XYZ file of C-alpha atoms in Angstrom:
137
model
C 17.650 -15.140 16.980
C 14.810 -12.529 17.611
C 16.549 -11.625 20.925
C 20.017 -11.062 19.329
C 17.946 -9.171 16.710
C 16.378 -6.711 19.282
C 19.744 -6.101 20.767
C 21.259 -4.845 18.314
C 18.221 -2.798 17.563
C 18.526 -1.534 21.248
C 22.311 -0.811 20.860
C 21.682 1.103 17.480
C 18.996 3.274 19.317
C 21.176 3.806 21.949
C 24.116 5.062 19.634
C 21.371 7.563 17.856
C 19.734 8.926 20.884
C 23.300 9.327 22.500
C 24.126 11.124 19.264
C 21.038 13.665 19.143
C 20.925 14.449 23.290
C 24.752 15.601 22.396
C 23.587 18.960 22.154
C 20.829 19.286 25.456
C 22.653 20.774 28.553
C 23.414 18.072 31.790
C 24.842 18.492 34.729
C 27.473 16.199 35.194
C 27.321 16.690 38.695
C 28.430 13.802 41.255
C 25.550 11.826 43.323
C 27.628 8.946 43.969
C 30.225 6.536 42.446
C 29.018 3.760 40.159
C 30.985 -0.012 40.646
C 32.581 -1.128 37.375
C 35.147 -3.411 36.060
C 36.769 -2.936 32.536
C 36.451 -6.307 30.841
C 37.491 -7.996 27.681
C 36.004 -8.402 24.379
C 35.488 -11.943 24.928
C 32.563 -11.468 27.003
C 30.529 -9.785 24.649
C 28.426 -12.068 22.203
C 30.306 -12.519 18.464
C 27.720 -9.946 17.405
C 28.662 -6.843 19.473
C 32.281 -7.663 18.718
C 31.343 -7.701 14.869
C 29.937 -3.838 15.640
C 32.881 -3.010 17.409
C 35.307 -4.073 14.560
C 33.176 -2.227 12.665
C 33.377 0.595 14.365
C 37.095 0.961 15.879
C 38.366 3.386 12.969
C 36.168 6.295 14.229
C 35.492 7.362 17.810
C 32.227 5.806 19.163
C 30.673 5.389 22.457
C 28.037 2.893 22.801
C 26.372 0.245 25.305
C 25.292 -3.392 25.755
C 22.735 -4.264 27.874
C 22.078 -7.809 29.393
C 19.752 -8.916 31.892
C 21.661 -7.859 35.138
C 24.337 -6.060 33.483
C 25.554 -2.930 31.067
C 28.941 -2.925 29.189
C 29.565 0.659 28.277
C 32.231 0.797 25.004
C 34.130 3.633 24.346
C 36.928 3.890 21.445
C 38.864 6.213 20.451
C 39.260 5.542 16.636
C 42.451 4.693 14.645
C 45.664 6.087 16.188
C 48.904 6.151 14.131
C 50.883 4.122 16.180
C 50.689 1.614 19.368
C 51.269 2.399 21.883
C 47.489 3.868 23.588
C 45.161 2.995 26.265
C 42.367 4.247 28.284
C 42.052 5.318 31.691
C 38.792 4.940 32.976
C 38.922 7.433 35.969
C 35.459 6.767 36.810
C 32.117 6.198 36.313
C 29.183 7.524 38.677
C 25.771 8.981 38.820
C 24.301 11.988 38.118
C 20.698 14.034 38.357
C 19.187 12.572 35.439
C 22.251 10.108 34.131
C 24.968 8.029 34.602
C 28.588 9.775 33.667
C 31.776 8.053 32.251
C 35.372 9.530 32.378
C 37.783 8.535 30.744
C 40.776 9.492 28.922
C 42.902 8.576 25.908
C 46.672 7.912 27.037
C 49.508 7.942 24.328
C 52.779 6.141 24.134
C 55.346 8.039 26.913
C 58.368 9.678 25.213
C 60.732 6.574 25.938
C 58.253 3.871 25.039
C 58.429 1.719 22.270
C 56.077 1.976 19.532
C 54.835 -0.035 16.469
C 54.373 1.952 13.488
C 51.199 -0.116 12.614
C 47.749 1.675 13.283
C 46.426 0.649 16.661
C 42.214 1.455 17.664
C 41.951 1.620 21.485
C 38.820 0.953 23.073
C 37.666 -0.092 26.300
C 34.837 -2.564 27.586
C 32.865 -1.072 30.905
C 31.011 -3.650 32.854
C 28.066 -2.206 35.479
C 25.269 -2.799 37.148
C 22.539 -2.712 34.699
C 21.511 0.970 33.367
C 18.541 2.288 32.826
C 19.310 6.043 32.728
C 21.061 8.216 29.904
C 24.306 7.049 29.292
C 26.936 10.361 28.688
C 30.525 10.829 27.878
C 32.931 12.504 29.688
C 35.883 12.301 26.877
């Protein structure tokens, strides 16, 4: 219980230091690629999907970090209709971080929508991360 406990402290630091180095200047700058695999929800424990549902009316960004591993989560918020995924066109290092690119795709012109609210997100599974995690959204 105390472990689960510090993780989600972790992950809430994370979100707030993401939040306030927003506004300090980084190169984005390629070293080299980064391996990842975009995953499902099911792999993260019931608590990080309780954030997450918490979470998927309002763009966030925000990561999970296991023992050998980091799942990065980015959503996009509440979109009008269904309809929307995300391309993850990649994920590499930087200088002083690691870099995450991705982009919010809508429904094509001929593609059949629901008119229900839909809250895209994506799961990024890495090696584990130790540097600055930034967004490239």
């Amino acid at each position: 219980m105390v472990e689960k406990i510090c993780q989600i402290v972790c992950i809430t630091l994370l979100i707030v230091l993401l939040g306030g180095c927003m506004f300090m200047e980084a190169s984005d700058e390629k070293i080299k690629d980064r391996a990842f695999v975009v995953v499902n929800a099911e792999v993260l424990p019931e608590e990080i999907q309780n954030i997450i549902e918490t979470k998927k009316t309002e763009a966030f960004q925000m990561a999970y970090h296991e023992a050998n591993a980091t799942y990065i989560i980015l959503g996009y918020g509440m979109q009008e209709t269904s309809g929307y995924s995300i391309q993850v066109n990649e994920v590499y290092e930087g200088k002083d971080s690691i870099w995450v690119d991705a982009d919010l795709i809508g429904p094509r012109k001929n593609d059949v929508v629901e008119s229900e609210p839909s809250y895209p997100y994506v799961i990024i599974k890495t090696d584990k991360i130790e540097q600055l995690i930034r967004f490239k959204i």
